[in-house]
Coordinates of C-alpha atoms in Angstrom, one line a residue:
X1 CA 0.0 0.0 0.0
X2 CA 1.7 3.6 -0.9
X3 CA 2.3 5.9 1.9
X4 CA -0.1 7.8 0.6
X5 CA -3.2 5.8 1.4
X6 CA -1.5 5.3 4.8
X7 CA -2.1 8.4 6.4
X8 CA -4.7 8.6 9.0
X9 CA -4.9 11.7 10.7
X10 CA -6.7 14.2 9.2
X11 CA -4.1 16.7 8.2
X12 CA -1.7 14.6 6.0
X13 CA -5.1 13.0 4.6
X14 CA -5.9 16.7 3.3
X15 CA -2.7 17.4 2.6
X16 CA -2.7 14.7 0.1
X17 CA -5.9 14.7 -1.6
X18 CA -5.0 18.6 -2.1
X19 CA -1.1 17.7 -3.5
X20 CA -3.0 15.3 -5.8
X21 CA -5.5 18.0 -6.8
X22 CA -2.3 20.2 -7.6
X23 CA -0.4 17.6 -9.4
X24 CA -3.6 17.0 -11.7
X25 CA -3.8 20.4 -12.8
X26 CA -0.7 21.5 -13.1
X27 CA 0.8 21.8 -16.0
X28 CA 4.3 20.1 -15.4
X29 CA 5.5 16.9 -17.2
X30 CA 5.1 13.1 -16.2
X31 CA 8.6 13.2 -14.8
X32 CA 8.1 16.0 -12.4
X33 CA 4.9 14.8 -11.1
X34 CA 6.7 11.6 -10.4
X35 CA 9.1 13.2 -8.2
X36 CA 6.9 15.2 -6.4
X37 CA 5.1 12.2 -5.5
X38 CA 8.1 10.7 -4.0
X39 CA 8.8 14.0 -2.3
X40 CA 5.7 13.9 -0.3
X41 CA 6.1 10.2 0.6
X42 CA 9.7 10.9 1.4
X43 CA 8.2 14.0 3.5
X44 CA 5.7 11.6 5.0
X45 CA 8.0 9.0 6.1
X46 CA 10.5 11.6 7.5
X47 CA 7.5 12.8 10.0
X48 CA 7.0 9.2 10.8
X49 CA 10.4 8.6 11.5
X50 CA 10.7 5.9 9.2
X51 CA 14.1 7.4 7.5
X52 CA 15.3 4.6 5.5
X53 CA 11.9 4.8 4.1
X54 CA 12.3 8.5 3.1
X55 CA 15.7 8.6 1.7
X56 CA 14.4 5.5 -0.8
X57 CA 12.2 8.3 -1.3
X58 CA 14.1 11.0 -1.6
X59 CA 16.3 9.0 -4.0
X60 CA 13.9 8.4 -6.7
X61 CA 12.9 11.5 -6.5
X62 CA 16.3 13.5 -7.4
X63 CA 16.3 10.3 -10.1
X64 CA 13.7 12.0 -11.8
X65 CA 13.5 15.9 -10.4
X66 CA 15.2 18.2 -12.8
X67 CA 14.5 21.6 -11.7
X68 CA 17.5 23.1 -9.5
X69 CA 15.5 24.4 -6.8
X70 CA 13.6 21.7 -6.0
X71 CA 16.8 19.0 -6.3
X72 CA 17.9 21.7 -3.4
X73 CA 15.0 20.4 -1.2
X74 CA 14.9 17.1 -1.7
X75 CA 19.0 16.7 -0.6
X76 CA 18.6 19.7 2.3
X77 CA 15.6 17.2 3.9
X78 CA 18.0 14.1 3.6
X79 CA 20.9 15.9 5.3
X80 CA 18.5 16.8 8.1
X81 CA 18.1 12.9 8.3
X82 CA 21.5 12.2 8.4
X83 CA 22.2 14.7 10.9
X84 CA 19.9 13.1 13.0
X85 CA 20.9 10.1 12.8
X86 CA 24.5 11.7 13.9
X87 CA 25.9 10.9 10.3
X88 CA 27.2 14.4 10.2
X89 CA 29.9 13.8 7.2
X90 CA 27.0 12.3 5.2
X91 CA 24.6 15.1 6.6
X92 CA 27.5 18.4 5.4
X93 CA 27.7 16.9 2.2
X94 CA 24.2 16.6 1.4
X95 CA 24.0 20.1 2.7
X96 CA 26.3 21.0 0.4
X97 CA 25.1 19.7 -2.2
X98 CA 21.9 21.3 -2.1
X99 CA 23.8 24.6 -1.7
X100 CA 25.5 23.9 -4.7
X101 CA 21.7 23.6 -6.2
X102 CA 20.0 26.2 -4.5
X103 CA 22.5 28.9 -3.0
X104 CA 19.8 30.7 -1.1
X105 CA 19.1 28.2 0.9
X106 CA 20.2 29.7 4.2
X107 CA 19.0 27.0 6.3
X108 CA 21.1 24.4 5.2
X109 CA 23.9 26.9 5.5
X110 CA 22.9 27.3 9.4
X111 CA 22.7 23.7 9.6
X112 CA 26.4 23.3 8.7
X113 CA 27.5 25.7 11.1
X114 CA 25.4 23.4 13.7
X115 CA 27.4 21.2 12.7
X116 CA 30.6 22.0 12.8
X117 CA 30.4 24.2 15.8
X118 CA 28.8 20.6 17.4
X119 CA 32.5 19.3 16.5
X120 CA 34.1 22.0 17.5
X121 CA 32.3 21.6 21.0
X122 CA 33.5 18.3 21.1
X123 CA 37.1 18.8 20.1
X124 CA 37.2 21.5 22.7
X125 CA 35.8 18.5 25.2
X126 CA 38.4 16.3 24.6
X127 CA 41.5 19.4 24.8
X128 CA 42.1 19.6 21.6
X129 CA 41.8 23.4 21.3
X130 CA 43.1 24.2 17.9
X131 CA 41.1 21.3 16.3
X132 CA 38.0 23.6 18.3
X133 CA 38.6 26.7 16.8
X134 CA 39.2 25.8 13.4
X135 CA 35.8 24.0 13.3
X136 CA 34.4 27.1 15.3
X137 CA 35.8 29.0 12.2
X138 CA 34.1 27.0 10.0
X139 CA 30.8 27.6 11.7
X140 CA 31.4 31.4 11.7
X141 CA 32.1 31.4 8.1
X142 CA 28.8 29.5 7.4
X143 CA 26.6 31.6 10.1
X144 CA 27.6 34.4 8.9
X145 CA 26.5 33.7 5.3
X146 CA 23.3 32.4 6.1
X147 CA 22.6 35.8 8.1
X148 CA 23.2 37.7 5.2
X149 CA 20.7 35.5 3.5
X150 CA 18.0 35.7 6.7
X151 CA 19.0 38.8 9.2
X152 CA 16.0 38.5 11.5
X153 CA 17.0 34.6 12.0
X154 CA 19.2 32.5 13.6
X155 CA 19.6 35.1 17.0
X156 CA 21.9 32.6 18.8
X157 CA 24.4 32.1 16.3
X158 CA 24.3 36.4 15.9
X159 CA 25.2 36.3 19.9
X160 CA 27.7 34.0 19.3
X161 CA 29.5 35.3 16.7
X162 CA 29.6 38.5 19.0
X163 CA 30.6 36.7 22.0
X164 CA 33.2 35.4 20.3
X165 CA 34.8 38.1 18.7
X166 CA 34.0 36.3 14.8
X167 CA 31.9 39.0 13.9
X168 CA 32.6 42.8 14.0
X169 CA 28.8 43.2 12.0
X170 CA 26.2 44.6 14.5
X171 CA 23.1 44.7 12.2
X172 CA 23.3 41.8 8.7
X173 CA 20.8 43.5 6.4

């Protein structure tokens, strides 16, 4: 049985009939409707928690998406999986890659910083201070850019940067 016809509460039952109501009368190819179908099961499973289900998902669906923006989607949700799943090489490059596809994308940008500062945290646990703040670097460079994207977002990583003396910018926009 497709996810689809899984559903049982009330919203993602609307939210489907309506995405098929969409996908009927819009007028994109064959192709892109079938990756927009896998986009909402992968989207689906990921709510579920059922991530193996929703990269298969997510696969088939960059198989067959060929629009840029949306590609940029697809690979920013499965990085948010791996990171979960503390697969945070796997999760940066999947981040990357939909930066690479979309570069206004500033919360994938904010979620490498996440990441790396995470590291840097964790380098800085174990004494290894220069490891620490060359990933705290990192996640400066990264913050920063996705405040330029987003000014009135991502508060805590403003304070930090401040804190910390990596940013002499008061006001991003």
């Amino acid at each position: 049985m497709p996810r689809t016809q899984r559903n049982d509460n009330f919203i993602d039952k609307s939210f489907t009939v309506m995405a098929d109501i969409i996908l009927k009368i819009l007028p994109t190819n064959k192709k892109a409707k079938e990756a927009f179908v896998y986009y909402r099961d992968g989207m689906s499973a990921q709510a579920d928690g059922e991530y193996a289900e929703a990269l298969d998902n997510y696969n088939e669906a960059l198989e067959l998406e060929e629009d840029t923006n949306d590609r940029s989607y697809i690979l920013y949700n499965m990085g948010l999986i791996y990171a979960s799943n503390g697969e945070h090489q796997r999760a940066l490059t999947q981040y990357e890659l939909a930066i690479e596809s979309n570069p206004r994308l500033p919360q994938a940008l904010n979620n490498i910083a996440v990441i790396y500062h995470y590291q840097g945290e964790q380098a800085k646990a174990i004494g290894d201070a220069d490891a620490a703040e060359q990933l705290f670097d990192k996640a400066a460079q990264y913050w920063v850019r996705a405040i330029r994207m987003a000014p009135n977002n991502y508060l805590e990583a403003q304070n930090w940067l401040k804190t910390t003396g990596r940013s002499n910018i008061d006001v991003y926009f």
